[in-house]
mmCIF file of C-alpha atoms in Angstrom:
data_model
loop_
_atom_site.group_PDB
_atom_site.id
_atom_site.type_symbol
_atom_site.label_atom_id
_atom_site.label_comp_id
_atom_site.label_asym_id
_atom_site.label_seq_id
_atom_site.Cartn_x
_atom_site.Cartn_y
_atom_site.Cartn_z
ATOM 1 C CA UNK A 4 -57.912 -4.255 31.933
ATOM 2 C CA UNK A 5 -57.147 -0.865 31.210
ATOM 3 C CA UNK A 6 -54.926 1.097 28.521
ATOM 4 C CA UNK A 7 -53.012 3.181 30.359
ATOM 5 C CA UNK A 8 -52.301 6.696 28.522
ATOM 6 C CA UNK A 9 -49.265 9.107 29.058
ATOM 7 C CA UNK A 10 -48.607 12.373 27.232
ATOM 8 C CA UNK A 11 -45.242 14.379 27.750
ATOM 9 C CA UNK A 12 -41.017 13.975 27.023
ATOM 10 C CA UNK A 13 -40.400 10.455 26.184
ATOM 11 C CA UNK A 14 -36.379 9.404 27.255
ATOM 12 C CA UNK A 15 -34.110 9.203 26.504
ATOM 13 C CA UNK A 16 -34.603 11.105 23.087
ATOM 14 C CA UNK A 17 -36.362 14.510 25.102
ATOM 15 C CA UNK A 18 -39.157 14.214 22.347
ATOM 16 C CA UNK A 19 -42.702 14.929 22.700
ATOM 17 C CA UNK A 20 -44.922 11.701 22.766
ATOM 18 C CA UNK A 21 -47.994 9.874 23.089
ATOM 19 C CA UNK A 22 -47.415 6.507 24.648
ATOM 20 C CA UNK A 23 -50.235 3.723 25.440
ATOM 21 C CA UNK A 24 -49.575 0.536 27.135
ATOM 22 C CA UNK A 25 -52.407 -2.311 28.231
ATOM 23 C CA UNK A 26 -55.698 -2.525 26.451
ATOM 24 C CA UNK A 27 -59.300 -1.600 28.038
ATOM 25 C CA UNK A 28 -60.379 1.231 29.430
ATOM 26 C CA UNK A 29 -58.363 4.424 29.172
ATOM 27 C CA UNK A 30 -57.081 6.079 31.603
ATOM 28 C CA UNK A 31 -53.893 8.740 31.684
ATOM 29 C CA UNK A 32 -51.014 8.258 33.955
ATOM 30 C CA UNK A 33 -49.235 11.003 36.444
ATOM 31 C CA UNK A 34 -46.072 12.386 35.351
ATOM 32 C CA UNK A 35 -44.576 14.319 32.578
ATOM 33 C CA UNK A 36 -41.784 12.548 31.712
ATOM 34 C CA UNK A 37 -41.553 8.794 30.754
ATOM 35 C CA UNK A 38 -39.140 5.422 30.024
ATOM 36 C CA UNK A 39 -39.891 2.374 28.581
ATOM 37 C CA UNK A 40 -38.788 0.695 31.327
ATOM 38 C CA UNK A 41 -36.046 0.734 32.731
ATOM 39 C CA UNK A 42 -33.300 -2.754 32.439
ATOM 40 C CA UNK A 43 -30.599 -3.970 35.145
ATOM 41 C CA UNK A 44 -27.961 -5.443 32.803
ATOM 42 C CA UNK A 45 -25.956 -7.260 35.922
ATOM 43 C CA UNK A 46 -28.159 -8.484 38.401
ATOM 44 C CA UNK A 47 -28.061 -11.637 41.014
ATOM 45 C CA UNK A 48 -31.285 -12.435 42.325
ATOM 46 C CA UNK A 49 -29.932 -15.265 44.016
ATOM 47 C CA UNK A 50 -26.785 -13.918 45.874
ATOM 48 C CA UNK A 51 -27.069 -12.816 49.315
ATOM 49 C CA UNK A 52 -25.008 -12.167 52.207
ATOM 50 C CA UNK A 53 -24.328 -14.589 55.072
ATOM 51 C CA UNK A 54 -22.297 -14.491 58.099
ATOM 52 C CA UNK A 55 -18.910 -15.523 56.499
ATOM 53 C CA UNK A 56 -19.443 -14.551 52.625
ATOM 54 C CA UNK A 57 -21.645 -14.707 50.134
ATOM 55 C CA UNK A 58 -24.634 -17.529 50.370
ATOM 56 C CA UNK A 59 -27.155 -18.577 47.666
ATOM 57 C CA UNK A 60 -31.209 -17.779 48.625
ATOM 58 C CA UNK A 61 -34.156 -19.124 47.403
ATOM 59 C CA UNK A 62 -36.788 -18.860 44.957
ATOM 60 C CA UNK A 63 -39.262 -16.558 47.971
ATOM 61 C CA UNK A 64 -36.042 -14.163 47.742
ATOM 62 C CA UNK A 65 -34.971 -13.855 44.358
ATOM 63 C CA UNK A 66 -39.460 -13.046 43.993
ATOM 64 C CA UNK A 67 -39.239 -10.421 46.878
ATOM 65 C CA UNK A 68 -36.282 -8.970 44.691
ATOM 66 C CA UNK A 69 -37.845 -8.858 41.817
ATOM 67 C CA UNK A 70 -40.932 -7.115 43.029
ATOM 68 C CA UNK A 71 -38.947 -4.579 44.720
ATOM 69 C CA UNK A 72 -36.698 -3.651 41.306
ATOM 70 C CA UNK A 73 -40.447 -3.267 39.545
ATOM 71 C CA UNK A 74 -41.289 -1.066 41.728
ATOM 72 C CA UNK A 75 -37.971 1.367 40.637
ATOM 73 C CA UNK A 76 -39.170 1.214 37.204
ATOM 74 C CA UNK A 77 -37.124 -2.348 36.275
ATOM 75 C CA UNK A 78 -38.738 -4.332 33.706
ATOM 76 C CA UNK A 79 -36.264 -6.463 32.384
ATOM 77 C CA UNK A 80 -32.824 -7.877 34.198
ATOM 78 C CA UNK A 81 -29.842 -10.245 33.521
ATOM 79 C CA UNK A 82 -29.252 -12.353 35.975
ATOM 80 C CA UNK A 83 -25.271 -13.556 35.152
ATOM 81 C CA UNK A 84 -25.167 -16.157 37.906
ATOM 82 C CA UNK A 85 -26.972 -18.024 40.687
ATOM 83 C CA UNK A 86 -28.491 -20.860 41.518
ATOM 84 C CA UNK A 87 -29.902 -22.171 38.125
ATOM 85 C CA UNK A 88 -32.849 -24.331 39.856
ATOM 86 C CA UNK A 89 -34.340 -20.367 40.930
ATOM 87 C CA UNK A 90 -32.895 -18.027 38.082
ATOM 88 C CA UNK A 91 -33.614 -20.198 34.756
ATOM 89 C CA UNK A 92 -37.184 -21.375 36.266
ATOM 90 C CA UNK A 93 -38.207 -17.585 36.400
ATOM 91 C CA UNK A 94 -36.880 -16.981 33.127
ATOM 92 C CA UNK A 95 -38.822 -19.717 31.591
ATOM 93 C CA UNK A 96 -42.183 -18.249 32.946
ATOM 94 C CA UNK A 97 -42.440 -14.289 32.790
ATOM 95 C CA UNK A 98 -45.311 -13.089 35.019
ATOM 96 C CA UNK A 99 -47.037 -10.267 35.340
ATOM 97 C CA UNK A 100 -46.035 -7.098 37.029
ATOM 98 C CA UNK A 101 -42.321 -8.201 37.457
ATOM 99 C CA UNK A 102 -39.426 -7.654 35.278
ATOM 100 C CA UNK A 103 -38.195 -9.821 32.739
ATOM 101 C CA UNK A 104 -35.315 -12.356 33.518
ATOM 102 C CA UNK A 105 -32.803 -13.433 30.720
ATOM 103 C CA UNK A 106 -30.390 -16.016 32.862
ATOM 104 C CA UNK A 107 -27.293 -16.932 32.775
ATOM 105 C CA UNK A 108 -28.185 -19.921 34.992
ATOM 106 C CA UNK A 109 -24.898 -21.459 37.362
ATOM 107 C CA UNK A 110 -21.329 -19.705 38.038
ATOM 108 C CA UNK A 111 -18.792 -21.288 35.080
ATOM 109 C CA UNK A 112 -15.454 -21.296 37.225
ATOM 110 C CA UNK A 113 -13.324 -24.682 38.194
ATOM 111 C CA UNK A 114 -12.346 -25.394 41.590
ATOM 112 C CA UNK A 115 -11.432 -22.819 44.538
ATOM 113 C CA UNK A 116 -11.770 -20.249 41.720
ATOM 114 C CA UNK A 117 -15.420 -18.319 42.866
ATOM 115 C CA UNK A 118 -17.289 -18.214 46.276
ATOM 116 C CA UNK A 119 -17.210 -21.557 48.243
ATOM 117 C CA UNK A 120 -20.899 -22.829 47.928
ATOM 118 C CA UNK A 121 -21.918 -20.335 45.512
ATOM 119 C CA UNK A 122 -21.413 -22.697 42.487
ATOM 120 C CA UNK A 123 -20.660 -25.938 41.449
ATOM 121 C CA UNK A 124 -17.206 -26.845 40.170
ATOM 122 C CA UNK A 125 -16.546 -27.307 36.491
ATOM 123 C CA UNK A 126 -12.969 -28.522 35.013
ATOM 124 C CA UNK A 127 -11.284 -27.506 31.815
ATOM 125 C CA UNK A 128 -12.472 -30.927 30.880
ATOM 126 C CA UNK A 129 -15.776 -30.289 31.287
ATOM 127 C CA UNK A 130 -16.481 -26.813 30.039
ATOM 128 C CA UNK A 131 -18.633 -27.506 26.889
ATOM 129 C CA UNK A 132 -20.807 -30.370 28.721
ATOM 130 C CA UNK A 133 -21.420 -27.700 31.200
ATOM 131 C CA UNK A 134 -22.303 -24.948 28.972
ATOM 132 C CA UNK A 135 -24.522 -27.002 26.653
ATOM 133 C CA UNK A 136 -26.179 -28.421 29.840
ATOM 134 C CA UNK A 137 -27.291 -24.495 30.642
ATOM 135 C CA UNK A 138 -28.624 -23.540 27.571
ATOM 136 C CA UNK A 139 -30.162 -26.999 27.428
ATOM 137 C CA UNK A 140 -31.932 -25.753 30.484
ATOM 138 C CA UNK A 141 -32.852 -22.166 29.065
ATOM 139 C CA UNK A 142 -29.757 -20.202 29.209
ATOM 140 C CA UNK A 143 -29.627 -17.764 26.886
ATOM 141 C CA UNK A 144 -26.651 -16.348 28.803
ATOM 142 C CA UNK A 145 -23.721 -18.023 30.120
ATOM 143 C CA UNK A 146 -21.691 -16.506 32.642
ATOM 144 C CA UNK A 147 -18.087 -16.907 32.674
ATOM 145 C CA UNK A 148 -15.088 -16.210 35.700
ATOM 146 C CA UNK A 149 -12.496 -15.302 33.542
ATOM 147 C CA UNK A 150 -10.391 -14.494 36.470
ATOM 148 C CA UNK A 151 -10.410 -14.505 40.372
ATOM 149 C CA UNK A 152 -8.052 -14.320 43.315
ATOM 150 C CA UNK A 153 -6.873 -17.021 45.589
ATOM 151 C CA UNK A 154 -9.768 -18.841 47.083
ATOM 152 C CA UNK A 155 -9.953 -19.832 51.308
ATOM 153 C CA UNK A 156 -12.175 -21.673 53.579
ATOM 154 C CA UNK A 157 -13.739 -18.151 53.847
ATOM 155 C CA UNK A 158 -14.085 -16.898 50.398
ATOM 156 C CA UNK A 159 -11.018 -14.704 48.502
ATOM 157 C CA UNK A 160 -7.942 -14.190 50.100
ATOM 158 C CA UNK A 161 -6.953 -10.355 50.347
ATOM 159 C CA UNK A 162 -4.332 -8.580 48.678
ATOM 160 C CA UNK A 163 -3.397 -12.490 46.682
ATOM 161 C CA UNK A 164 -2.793 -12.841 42.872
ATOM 162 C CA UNK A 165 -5.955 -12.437 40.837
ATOM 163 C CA UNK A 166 -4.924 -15.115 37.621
ATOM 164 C CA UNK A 167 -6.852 -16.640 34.989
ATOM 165 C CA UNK A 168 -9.147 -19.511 35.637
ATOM 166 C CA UNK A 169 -8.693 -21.584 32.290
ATOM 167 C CA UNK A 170 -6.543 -21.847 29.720
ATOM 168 C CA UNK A 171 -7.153 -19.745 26.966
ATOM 169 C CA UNK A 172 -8.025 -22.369 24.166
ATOM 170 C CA UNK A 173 -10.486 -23.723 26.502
ATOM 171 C CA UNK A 174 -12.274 -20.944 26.666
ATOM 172 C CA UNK A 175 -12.399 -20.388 22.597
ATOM 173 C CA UNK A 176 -13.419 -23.492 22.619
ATOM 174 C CA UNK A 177 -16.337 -22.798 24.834
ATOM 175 C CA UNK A 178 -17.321 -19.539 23.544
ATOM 176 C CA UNK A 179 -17.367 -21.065 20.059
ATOM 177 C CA UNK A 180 -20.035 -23.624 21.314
ATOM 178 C CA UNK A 181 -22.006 -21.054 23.230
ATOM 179 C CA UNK A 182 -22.268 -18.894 20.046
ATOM 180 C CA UNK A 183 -23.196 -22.822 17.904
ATOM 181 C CA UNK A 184 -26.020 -23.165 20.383
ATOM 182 C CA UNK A 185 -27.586 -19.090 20.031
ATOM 183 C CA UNK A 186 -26.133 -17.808 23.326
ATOM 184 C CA UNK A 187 -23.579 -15.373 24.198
ATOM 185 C CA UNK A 188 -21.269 -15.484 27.080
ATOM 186 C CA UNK A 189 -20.577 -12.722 29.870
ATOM 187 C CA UNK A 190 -17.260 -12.880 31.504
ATOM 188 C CA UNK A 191 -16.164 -11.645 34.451
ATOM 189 C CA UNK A 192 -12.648 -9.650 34.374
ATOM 190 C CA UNK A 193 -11.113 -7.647 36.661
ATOM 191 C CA UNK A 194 -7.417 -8.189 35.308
ATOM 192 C CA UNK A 195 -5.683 -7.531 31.692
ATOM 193 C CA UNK A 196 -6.809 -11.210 30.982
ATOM 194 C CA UNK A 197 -9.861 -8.599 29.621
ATOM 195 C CA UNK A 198 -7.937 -8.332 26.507
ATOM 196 C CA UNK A 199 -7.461 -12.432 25.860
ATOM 197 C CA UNK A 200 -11.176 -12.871 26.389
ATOM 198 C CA UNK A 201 -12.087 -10.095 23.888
ATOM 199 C CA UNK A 202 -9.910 -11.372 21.187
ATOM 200 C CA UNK A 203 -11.279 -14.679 21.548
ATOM 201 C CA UNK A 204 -15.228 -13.666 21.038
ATOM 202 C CA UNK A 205 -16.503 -13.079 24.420
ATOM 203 C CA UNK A 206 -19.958 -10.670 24.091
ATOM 204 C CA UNK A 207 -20.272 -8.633 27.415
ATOM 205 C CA UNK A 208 -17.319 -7.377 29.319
ATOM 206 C CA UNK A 209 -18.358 -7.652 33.206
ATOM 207 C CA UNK A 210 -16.750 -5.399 35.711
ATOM 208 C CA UNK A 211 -13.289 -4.915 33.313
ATOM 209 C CA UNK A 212 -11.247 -3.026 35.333
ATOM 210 C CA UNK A 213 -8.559 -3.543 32.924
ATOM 211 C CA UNK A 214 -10.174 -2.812 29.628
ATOM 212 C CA UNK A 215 -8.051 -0.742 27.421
ATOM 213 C CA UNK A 216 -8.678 1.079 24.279
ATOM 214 C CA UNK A 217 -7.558 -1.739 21.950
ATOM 215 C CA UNK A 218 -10.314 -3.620 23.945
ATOM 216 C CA UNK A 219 -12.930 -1.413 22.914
ATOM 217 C CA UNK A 220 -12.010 -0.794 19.483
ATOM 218 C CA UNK A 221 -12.337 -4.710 19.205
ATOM 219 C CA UNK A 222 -15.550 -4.950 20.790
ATOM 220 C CA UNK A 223 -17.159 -2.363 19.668
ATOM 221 C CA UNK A 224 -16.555 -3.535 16.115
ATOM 222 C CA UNK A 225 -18.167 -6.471 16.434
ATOM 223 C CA UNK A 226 -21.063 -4.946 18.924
ATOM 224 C CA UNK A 227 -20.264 -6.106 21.880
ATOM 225 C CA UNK A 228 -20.843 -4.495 25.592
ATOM 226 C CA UNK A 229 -19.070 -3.453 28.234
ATOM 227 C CA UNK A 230 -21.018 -3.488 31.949
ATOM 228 C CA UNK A 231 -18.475 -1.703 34.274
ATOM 229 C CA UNK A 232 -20.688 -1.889 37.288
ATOM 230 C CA UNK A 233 -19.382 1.183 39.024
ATOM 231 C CA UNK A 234 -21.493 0.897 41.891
ATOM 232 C CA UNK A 235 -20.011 -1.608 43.153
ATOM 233 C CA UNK A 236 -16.201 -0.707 41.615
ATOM 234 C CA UNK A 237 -16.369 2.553 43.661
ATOM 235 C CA UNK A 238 -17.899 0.824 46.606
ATOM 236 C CA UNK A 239 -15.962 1.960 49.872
ATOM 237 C CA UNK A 240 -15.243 1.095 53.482
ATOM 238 C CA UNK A 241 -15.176 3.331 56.387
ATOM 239 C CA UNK A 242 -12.212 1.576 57.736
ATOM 240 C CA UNK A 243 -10.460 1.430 54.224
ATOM 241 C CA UNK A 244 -6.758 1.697 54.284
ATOM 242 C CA UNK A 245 -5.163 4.395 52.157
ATOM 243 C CA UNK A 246 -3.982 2.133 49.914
ATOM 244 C CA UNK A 247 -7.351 0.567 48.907
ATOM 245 C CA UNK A 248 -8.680 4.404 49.005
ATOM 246 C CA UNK A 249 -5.741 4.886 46.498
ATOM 247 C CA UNK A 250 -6.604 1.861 44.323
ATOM 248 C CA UNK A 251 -10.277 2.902 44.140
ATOM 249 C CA UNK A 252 -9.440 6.345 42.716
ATOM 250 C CA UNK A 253 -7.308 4.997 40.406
ATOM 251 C CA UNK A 254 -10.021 2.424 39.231
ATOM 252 C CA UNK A 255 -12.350 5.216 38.796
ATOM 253 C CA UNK A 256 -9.756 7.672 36.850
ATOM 254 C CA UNK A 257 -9.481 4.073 34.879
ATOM 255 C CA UNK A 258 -13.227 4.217 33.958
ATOM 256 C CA UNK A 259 -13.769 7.909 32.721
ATOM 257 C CA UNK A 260 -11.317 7.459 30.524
ATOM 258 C CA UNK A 261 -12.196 4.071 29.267
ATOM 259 C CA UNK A 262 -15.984 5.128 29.204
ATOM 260 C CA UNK A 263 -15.620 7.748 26.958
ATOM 261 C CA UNK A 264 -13.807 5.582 24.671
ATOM 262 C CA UNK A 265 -16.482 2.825 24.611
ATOM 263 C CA UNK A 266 -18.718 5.067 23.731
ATOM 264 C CA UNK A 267 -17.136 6.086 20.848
ATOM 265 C CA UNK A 268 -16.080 2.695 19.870
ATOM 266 C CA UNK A 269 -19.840 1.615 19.610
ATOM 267 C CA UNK A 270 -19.343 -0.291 22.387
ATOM 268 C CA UNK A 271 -22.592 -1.378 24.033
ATOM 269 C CA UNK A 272 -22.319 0.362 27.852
ATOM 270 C CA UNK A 273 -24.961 -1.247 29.949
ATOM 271 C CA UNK A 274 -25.950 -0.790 33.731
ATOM 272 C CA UNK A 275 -25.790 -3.182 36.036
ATOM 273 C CA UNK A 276 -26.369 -3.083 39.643
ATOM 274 C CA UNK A 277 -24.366 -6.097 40.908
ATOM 275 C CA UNK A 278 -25.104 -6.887 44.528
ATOM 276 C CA UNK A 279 -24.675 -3.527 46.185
ATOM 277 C CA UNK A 280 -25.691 -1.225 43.969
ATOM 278 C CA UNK A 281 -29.214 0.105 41.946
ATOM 279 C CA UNK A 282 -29.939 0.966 38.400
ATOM 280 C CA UNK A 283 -30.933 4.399 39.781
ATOM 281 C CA UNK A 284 -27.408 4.506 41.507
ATOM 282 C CA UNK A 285 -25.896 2.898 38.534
ATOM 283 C CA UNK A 286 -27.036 5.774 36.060
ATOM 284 C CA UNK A 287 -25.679 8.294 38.542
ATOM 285 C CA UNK A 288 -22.074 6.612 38.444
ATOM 286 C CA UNK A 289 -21.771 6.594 34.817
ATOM 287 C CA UNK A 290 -22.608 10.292 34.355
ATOM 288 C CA UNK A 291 -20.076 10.761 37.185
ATOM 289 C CA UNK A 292 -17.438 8.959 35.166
ATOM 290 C CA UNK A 293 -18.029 10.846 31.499
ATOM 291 C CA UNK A 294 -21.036 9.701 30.055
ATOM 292 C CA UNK A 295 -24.030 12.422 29.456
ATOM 293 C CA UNK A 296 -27.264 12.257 30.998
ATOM 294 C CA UNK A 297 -29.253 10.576 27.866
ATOM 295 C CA UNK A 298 -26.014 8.200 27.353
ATOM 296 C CA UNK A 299 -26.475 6.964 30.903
ATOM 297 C CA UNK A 300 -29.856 6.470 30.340
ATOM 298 C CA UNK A 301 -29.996 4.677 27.162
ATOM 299 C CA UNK A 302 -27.354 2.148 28.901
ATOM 300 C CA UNK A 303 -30.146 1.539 31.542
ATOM 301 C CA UNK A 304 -32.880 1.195 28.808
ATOM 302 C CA UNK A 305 -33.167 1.870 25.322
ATOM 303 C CA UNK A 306 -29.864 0.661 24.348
ATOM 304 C CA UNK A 307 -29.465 -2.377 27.015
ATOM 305 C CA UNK A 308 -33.309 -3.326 25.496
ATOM 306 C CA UNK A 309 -31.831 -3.789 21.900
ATOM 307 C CA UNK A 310 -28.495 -5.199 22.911
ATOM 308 C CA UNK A 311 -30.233 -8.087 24.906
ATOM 309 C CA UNK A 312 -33.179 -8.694 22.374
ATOM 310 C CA UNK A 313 -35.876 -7.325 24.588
ATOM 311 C CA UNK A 314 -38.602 -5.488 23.242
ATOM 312 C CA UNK A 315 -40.653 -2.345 25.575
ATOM 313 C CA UNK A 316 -44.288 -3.387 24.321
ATOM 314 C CA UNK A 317 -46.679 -3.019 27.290
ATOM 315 C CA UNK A 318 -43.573 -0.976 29.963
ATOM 316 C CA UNK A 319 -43.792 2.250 30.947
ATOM 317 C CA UNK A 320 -42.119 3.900 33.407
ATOM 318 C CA UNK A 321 -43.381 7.621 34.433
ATOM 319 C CA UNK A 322 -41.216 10.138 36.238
ATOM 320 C CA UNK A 323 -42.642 13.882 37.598
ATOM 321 C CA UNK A 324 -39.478 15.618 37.396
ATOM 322 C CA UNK A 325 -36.852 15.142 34.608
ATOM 323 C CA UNK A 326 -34.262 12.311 35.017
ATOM 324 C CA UNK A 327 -31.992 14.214 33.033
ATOM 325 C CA UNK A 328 -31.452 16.774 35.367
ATOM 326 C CA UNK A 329 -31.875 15.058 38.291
ATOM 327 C CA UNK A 330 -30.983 10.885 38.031
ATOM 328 C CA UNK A 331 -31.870 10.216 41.487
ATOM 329 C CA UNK A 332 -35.586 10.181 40.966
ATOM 330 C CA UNK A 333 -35.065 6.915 38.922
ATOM 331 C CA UNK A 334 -35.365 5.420 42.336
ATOM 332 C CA UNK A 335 -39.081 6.618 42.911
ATOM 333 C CA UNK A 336 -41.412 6.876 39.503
ATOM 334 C CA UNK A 337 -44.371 8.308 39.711
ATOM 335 C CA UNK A 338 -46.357 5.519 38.016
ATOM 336 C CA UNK A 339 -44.585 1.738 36.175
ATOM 337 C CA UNK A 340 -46.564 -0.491 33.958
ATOM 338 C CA UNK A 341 -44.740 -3.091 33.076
ATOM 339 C CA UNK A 342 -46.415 -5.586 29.930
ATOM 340 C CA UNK A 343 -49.542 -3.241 29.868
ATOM 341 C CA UNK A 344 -49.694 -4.173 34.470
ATOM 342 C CA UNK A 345 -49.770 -0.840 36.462
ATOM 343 C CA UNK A 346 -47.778 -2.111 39.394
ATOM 344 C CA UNK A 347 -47.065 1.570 40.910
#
């Protein structure tokens, strides 16, 4: 084993540090800036793409993912949906030199309401039996769709109605059960149904395209967290119409605004890369959309570390040139340890 040693600006705070991680032998690592790792707040390791949609891969996969994300610095990730057999096993057994999974375990959504074959059906009916079977099995999250659009033999139709997926008082009832058990619930929004979930005690806003300042205020006062995803909000076509174009702009204009806000709401921001985007990429969106530098990093570590209960002991990420000035180079550190492992 060896202790691995780092002396320069620790992030996000800009403050001069000594930093040791592992225990042996020292032995100092390149780089003059450092993170204590960095955290993907919305992550799939399970969701891939097939020939007509979305498709669920395996446990050989979700491990090649997670080896590539350590490599970028990430030590810790929620993964808010999947295939439960894969996400909640790697949960259960942390090894070393990849991140950290906290899992949300299956898709909650009823009928023709997600992906065909990316999750399991579960009725009104059913809702607490299915949430209590998750954290049963280790969830510690539980991921809700709040809302999606009209479902086909090939996945969502375009341009139909995005509505709610259960009643209201079902889900109060469910969140109140998840919160009985220790967990917390992430719900996926992309409507004003945003505001209904709030009031009734969801904890982490996911995408929230329709989150308003009321929203915000509410959330934030009870320290909840908002994980916009922009990567994937703002992610584009070449052969986009003008009218999706249009939409897009809109959704980002949405998001500056609304960041800003959250932020000084108290509102937990986090970074998540969804399926198309990276942490790296992530932090470069929200600084794009209003948030400083050291903001957009603290939502991709420090902060997302204490809103999801992780602790940094044994991580460090080291970076040559400052990721303040330049974000991009969260993509290649110079040197990660991740639980006291150099792995780059």
């Amino acid at each position: 084993m060896t202790t691995w040693v780092f002396d320069g600006l620790g992030l996000p705070a800009g403050e001069q540090v000594h930093l040791e991680a592992g225990a042996g032998d020292r032995e100092a690592l390149p780089g003059r800036f450092a993170l204590p790792g960095l955290v993907d707040s919305h992550c799939h390791l399970t969701f891939g793409a097939g020939d007509h949609g979305p498709v669920l891969l395996g446990e050989t996969e979700a491990r090649t993912m997670l080896d590539d994300l350590a490599q970028t610095g990430v030590g810790a990730l929620r993964d808010v949906g999947g295939d439960r057999s894969v996400t909640l096993k790697l949960a259960a057994s942390p090894e070393d030199g990849r991140p950290v999974v906290l899992a949300a375990g299956r898709f909650i959504a009823p009928a023709d309401s997600y992906f065909p074959g990316m999750y399991e059906p579960v009725p009104a009916s059913g809702l607490i039996a299915a949430v209590e079977a998750e954290i049963d099995a280790g969830a510690t999250w539980i991921k809700l769709v709040g809302d999606f659009p009209a479902v086909g033999p090939d996945g969502p139709i375009r341009g139909s109605a995005v509505t709610p997926n259960y009643e209201l008082d079902a889900v109060a009832e469910m969140v109140a059960a998840v919160h009985a058990r220790g967990a917390r619930v992430a719900a996926h929004t992309q409507t004003p149904l945003v505001s209904d979930l709030v009031r009734v005690g969801i904890d982490s806003v996911e995408h929230g395209d329709d989150i308003t300042a009321e929203d915000l205020e509410v959330l934030g006062s009870r320290g909840g967290a908002w994980t916009p995803t922009l990567s994937a909000a703002m992610f584009g076509a070449e052969n986009d119409t003008p009218e999706r174009s249009a939409r897009r702009q809109a959704r980002s204009e949405k998001a500056t605004a609304m960041l800003r806000l959250a932020h000084q709401y108290g509102v937990r921001i986090l970074a998540g890369s969804d399926v198309v985007g990276t942490v790296a990429g992530e932090v470069n969106q929200l600084v794009r959309h209003g948030l400083s530098v050291t903001q957009a990093l603290e939502a991709a570590s420090t902060s997302a570390r204490d809103f999801l209960g992780l602790d940094s002991e044994g991580d460090l990420v080291t970076y040559e040139v400052d990721p303040r000035e330049h974000p991009e180079v969260l993509a290649t550190p110079a040197a990660v340890v991740l639980r006291g492992h150099r792995i780059r």
